[in-house]
mmCIF file of C-alpha atoms in Angstrom:
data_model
loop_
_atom_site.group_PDB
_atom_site.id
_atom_site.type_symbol
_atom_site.label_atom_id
_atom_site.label_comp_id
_atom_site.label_asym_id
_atom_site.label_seq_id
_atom_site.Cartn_x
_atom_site.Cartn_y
_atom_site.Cartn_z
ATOM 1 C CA UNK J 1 1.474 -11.339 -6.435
ATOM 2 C CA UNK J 2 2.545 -15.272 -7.359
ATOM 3 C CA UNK J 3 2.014 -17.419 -4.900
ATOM 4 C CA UNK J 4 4.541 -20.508 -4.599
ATOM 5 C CA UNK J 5 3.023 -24.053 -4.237
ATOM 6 C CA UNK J 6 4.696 -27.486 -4.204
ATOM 7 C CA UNK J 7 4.990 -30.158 -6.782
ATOM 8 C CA UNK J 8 4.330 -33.879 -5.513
ATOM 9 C CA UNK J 9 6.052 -37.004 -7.659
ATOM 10 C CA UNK J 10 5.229 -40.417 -6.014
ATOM 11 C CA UNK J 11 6.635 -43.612 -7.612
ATOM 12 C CA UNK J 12 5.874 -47.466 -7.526
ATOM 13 C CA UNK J 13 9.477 -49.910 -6.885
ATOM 14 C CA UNK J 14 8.165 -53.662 -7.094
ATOM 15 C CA UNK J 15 11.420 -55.965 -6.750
ATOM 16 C CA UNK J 16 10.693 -59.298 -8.715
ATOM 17 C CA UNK J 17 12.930 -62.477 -8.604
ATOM 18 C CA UNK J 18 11.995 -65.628 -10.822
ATOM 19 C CA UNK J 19 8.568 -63.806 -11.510
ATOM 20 C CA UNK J 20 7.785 -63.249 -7.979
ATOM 21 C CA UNK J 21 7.353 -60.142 -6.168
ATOM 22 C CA UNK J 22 9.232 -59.554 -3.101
ATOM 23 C CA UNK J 23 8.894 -56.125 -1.884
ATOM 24 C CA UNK J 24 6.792 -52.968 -2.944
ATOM 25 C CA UNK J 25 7.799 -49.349 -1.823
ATOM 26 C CA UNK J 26 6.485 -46.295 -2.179
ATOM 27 C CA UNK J 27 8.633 -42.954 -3.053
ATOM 28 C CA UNK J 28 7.014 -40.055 -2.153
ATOM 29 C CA UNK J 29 8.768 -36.557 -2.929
ATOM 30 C CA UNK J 30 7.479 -33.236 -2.562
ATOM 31 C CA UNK J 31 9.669 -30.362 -4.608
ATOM 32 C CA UNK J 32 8.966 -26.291 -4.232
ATOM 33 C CA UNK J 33 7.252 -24.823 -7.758
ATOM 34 C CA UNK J 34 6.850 -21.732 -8.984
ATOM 35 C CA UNK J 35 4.586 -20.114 -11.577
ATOM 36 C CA UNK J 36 6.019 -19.520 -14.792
ATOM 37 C CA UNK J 37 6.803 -16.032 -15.329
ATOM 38 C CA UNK J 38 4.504 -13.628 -17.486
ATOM 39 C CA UNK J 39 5.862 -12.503 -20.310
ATOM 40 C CA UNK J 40 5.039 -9.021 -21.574
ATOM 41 C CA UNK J 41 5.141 -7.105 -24.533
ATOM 42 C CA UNK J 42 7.985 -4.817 -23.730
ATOM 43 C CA UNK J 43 6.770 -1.311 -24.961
ATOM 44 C CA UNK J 44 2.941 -2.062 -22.796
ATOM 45 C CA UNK J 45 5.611 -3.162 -19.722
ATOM 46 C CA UNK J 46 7.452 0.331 -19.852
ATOM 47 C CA UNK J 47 4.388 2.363 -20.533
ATOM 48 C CA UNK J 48 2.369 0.331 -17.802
ATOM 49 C CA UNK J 49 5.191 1.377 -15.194
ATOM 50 C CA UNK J 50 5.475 5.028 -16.253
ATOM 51 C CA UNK J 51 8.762 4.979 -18.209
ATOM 52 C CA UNK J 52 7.178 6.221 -21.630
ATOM 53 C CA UNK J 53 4.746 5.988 -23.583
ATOM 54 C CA UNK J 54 4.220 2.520 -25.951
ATOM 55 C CA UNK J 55 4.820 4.886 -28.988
ATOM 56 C CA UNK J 56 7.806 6.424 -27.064
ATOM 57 C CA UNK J 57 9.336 2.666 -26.214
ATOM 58 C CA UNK J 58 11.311 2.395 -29.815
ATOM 59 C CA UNK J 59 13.398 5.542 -28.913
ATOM 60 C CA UNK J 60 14.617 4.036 -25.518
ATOM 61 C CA UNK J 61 15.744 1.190 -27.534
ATOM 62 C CA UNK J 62 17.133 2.922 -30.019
ATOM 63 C CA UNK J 63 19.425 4.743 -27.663
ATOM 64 C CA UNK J 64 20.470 1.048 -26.164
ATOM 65 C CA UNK J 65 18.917 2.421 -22.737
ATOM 66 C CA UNK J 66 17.109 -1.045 -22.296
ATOM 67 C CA UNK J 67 18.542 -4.414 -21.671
ATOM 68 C CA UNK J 68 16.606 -7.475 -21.481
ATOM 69 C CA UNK J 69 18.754 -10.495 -19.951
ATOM 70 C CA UNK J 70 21.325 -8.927 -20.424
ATOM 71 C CA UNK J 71 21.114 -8.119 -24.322
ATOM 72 C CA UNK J 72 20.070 -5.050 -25.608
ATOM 73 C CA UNK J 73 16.487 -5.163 -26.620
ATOM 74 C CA UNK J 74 15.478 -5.214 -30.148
ATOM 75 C CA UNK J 75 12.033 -4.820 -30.656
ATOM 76 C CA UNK J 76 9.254 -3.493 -28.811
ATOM 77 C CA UNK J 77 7.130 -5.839 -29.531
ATOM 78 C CA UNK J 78 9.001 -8.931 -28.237
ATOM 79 C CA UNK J 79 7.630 -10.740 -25.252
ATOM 80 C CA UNK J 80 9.984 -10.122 -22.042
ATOM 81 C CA UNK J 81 9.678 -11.140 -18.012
ATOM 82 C CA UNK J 82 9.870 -8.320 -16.310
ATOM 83 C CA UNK J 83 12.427 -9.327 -14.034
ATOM 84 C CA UNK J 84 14.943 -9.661 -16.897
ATOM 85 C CA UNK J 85 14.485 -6.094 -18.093
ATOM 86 C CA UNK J 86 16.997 -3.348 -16.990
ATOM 87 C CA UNK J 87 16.425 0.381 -17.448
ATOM 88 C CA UNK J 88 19.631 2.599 -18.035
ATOM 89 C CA UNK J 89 20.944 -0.140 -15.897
ATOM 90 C CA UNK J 90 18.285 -0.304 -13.240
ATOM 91 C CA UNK J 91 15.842 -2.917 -12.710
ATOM 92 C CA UNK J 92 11.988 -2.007 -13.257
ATOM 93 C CA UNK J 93 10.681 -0.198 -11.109
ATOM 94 C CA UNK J 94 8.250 -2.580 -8.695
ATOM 95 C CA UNK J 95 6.270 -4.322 -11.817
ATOM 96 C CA UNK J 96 4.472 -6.757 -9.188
ATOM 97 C CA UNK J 97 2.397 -3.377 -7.315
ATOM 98 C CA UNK J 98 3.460 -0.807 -5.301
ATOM 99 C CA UNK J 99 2.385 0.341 -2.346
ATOM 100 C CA UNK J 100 3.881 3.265 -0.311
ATOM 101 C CA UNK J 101 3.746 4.343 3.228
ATOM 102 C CA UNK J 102 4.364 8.500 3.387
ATOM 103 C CA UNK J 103 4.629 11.172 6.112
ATOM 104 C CA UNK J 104 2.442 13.688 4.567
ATOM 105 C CA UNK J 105 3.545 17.059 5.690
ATOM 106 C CA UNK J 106 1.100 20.191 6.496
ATOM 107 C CA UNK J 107 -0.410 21.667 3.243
ATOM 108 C CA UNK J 108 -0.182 18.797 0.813
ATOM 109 C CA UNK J 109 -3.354 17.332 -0.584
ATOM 110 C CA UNK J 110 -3.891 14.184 -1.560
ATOM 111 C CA UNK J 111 -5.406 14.759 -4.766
ATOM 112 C CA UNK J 112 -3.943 14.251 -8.506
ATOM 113 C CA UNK J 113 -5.065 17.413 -9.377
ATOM 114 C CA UNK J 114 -2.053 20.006 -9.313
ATOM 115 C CA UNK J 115 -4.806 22.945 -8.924
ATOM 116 C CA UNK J 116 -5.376 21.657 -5.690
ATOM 117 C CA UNK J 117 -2.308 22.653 -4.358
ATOM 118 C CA UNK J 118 0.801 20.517 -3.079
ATOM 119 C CA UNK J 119 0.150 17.128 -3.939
ATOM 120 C CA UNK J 120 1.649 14.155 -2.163
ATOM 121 C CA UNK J 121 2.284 12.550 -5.760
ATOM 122 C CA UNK J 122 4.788 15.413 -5.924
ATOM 123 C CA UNK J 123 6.965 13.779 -3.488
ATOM 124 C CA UNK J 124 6.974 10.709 -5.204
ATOM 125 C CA UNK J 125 9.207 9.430 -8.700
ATOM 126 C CA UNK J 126 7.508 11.553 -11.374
ATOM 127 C CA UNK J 127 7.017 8.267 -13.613
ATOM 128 C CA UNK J 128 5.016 6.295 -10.663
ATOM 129 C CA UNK J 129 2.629 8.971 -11.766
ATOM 130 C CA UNK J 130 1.962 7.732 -14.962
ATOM 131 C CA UNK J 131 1.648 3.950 -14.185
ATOM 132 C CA UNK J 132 -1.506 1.859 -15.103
ATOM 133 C CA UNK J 133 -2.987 0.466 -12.862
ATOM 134 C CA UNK J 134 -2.541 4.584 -11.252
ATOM 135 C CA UNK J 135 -0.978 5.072 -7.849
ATOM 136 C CA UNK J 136 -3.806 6.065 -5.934
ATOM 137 C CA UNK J 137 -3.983 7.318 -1.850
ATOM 138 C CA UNK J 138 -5.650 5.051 0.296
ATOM 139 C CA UNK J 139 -8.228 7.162 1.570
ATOM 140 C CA UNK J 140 -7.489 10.849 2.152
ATOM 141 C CA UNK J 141 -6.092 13.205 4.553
ATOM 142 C CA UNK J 142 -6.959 16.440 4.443
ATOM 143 C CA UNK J 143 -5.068 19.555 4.215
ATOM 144 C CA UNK J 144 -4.191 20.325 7.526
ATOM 145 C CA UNK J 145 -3.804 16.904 9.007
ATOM 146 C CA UNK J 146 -0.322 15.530 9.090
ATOM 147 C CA UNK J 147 1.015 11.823 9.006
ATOM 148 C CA UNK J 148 1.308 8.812 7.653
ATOM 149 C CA UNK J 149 -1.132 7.924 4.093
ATOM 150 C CA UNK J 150 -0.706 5.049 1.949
ATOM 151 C CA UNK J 151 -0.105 5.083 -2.113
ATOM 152 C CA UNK J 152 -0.402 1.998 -3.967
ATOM 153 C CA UNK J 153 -1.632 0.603 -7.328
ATOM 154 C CA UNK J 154 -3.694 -2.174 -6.114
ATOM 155 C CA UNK J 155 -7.506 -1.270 -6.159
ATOM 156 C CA UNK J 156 -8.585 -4.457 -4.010
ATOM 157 C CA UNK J 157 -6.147 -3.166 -1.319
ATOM 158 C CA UNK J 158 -7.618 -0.062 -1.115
ATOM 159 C CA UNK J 159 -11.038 -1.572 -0.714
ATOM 160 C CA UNK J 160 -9.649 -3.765 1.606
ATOM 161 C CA UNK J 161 -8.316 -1.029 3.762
ATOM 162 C CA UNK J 162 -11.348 1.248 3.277
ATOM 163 C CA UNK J 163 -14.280 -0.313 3.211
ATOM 164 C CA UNK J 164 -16.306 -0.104 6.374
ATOM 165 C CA UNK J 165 -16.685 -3.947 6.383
ATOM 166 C CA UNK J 166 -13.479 -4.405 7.565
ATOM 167 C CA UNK J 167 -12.756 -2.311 10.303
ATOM 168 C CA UNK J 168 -9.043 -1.280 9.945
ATOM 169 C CA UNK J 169 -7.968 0.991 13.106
ATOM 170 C CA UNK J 170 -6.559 4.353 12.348
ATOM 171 C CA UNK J 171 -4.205 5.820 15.401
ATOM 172 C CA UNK J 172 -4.412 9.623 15.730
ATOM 173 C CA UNK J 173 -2.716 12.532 17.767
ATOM 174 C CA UNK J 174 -4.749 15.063 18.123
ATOM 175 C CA UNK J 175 -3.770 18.729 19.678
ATOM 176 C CA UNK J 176 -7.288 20.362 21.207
ATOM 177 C CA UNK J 177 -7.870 24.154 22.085
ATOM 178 C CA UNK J 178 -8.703 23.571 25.631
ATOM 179 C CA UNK J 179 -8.262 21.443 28.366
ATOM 180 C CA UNK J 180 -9.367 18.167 28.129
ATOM 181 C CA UNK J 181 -12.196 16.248 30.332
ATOM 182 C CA UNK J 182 -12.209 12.772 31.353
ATOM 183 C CA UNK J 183 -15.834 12.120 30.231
ATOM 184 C CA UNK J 184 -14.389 12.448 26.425
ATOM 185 C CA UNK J 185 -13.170 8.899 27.171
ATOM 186 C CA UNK J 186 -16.687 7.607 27.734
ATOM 187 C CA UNK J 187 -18.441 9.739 25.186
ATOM 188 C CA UNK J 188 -16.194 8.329 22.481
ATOM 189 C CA UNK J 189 -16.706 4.766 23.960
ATOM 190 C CA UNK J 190 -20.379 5.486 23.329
ATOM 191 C CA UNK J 191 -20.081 6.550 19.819
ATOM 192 C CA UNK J 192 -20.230 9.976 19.244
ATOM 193 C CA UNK J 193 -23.511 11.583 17.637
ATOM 194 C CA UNK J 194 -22.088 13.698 14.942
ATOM 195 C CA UNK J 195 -23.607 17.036 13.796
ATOM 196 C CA UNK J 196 -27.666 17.510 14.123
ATOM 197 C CA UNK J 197 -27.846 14.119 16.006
ATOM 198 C CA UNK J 198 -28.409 12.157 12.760
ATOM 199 C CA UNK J 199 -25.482 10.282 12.726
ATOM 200 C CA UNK J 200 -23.311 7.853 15.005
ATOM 201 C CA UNK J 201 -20.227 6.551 15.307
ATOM 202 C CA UNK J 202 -18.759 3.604 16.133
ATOM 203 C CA UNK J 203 -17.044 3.572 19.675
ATOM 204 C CA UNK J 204 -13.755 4.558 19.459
ATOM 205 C CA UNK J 205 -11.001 4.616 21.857
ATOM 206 C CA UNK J 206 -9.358 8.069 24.011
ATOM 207 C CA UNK J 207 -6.423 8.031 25.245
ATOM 208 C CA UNK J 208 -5.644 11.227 27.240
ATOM 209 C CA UNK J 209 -1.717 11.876 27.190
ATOM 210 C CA UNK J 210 -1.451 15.712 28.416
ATOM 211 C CA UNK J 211 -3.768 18.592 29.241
ATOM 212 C CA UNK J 212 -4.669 19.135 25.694
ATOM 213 C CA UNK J 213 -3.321 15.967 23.562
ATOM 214 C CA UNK J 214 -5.204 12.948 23.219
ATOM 215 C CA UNK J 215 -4.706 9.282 21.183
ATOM 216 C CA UNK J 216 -7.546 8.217 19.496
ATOM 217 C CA UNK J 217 -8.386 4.796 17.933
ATOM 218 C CA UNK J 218 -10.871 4.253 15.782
ATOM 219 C CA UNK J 219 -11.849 1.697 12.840
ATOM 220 C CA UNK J 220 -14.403 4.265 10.476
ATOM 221 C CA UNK J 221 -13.641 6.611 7.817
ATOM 222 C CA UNK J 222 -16.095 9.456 7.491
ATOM 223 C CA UNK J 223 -15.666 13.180 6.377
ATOM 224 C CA UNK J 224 -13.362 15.079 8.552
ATOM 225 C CA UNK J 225 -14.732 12.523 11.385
ATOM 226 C CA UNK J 226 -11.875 13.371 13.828
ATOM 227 C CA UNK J 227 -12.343 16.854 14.097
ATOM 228 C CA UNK J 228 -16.129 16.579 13.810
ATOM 229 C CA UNK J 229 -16.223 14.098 16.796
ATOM 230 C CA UNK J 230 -14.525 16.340 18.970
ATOM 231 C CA UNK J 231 -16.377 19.167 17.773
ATOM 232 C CA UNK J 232 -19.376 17.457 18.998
ATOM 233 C CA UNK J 233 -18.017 17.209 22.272
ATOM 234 C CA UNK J 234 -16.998 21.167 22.823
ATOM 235 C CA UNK J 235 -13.920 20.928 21.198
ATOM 236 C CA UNK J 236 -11.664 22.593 18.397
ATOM 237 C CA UNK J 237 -9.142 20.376 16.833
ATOM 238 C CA UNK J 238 -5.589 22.657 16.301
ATOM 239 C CA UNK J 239 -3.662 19.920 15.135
ATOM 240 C CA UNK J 240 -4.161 16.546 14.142
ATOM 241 C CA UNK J 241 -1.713 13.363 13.278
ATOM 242 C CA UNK J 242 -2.198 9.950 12.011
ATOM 243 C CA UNK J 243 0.442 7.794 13.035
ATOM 244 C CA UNK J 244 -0.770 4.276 12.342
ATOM 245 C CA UNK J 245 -3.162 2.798 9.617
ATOM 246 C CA UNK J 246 -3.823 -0.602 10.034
ATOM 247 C CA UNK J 247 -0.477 -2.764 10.214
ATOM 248 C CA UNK J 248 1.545 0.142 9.269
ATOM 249 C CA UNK J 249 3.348 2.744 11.288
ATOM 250 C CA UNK J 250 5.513 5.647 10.933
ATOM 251 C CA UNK J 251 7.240 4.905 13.815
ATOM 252 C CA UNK J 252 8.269 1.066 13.858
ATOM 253 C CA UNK J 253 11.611 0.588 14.643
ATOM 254 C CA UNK J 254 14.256 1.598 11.897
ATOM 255 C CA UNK J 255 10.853 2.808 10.116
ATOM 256 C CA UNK J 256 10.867 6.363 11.142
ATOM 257 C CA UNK J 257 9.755 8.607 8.771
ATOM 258 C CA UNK J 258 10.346 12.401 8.245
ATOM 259 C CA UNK J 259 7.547 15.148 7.158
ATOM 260 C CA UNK J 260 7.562 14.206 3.474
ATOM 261 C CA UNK J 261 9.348 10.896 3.526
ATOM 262 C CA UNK J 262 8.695 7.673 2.330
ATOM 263 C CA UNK J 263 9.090 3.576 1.599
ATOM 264 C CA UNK J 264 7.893 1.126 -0.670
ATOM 265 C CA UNK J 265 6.444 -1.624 2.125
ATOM 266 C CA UNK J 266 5.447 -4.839 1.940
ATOM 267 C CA UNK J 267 2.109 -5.650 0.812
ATOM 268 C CA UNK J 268 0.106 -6.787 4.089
ATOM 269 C CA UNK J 269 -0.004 -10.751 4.086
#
């Protein structure tokens, strides 16, 4: 994304009667700059953002279904800021990056591969598919977990929201087959030992809100680690709900989204 800075411009009055100087001052200005916009080829711009192929770009002209400021566009090779460019009368869609915040319903996968299933890239604009850099989920949820997963197009995001360097808490719901016991608090607060006792998590945080619904907090991302956790502890996981990744939430206010909704958010600063 640009970043704005600030131009500085500093000049030197010297007042000078009969060859003497009298006074000296100092004018010191600071004015906001921006970057100069990036100019494109215009058939790599449309094909980069998913509306054709570069080939295909000459036949969108040709039917006058791109402007650029303004004025139809007349080559597809001419250089073009992005901003300037309408599409059947729309501006481009998001040629900065995207990134997405969805409500994954039961049964979708988050896989490009349509033999998987329901995909959540089915929920999406068909052409977001086909943009390079690809749309992408940040990190997975699995077919029967429900809730909110991020798409975007920006790799270093998604390493900066995956990796375990960083830490980024994940808020769950999750629905348990049996009553649960206060010493799950502690147990998760220790890190659980997962499977044969081979590996440990990082504490993680319980909050018990009815007999068999809890809250959990935690900051790693391993293989099914949610239900696996409370397997460890005696317990089978019936349903379970992400509600919060990072500084993202499904339910901010005038932010709440349905099973299979979405937004375009703001990249995080």
């Amino acid at each position: 994304m640009a970043q704005q800075g600030a131009v500085a411009y500093c000049a030197l009055l010297v007042f000078v009667i009969d060859g003497h100087a009298l006074n000296t001052f100092f004018i010191f200005e600071i004015h906001p700059w921006s970057p100069m916009p990036v100019l494109k080829r215009l058939d790599q711009l449309l094909s980069n953002l998913g509306y054709c192929s570069r080939k295909e770009a000459r036949y969108l002209l040709k039917d006058k279904r791109v402007t650029v400021a303004g004025e139809y566009a007349k080559s597809p090779a001419q250089k073009v800021d992005a901003a300037t460019v309408l599409v059947d009368g729309e501006p481009l869609d998001f040629p900065e990056g995207i990134l997405v915040m969805l409500n994954k319903p039961l049964g979708y996968v988050c896989s490009h591969d349509s033999g998987e299933g329901m995909r959540i890239y089915d929920l999406l604009p068909e052409r977001w598919e086909f943009r390079n850099p690809k749309i992408v989920s940040v990190g997975r949820l699995d077919k029967d977990t429900t809730g909110l997963i991020l798409v975007t197009d920006d790799t270093k995001l998604v390493h900066q929201l995956t990796s375990p360097k960083h830490h980024v808490d994940k808020l769950y719901q999750v629905t348990v087959n049996s009553p649960l016991q206060p010493d799950i608090i502690e147990a998760f607060a220790k890190g659980v030992v997962l499977g044969d006792g081979a590996e440990q998590c990082l504490p993680a945080k319980v909050e018990i809100i009815s007999e068999n619904v809890a809250n959990v907090t935690l900051n790693e991302g391993k293989y099914h680690q949610v239900r696996r956790m409370f397997a460890a502890c005696g317990y089978h996981v019936e349903a379970l709900h992400r509600s919060q990744f990072g500084p993202y939430s499904l339910h901010e206010p005038g932010q709440d989204l349905g099973q299979g909704e979405w937004q375009v958010v703001d990249f995080p600063a």
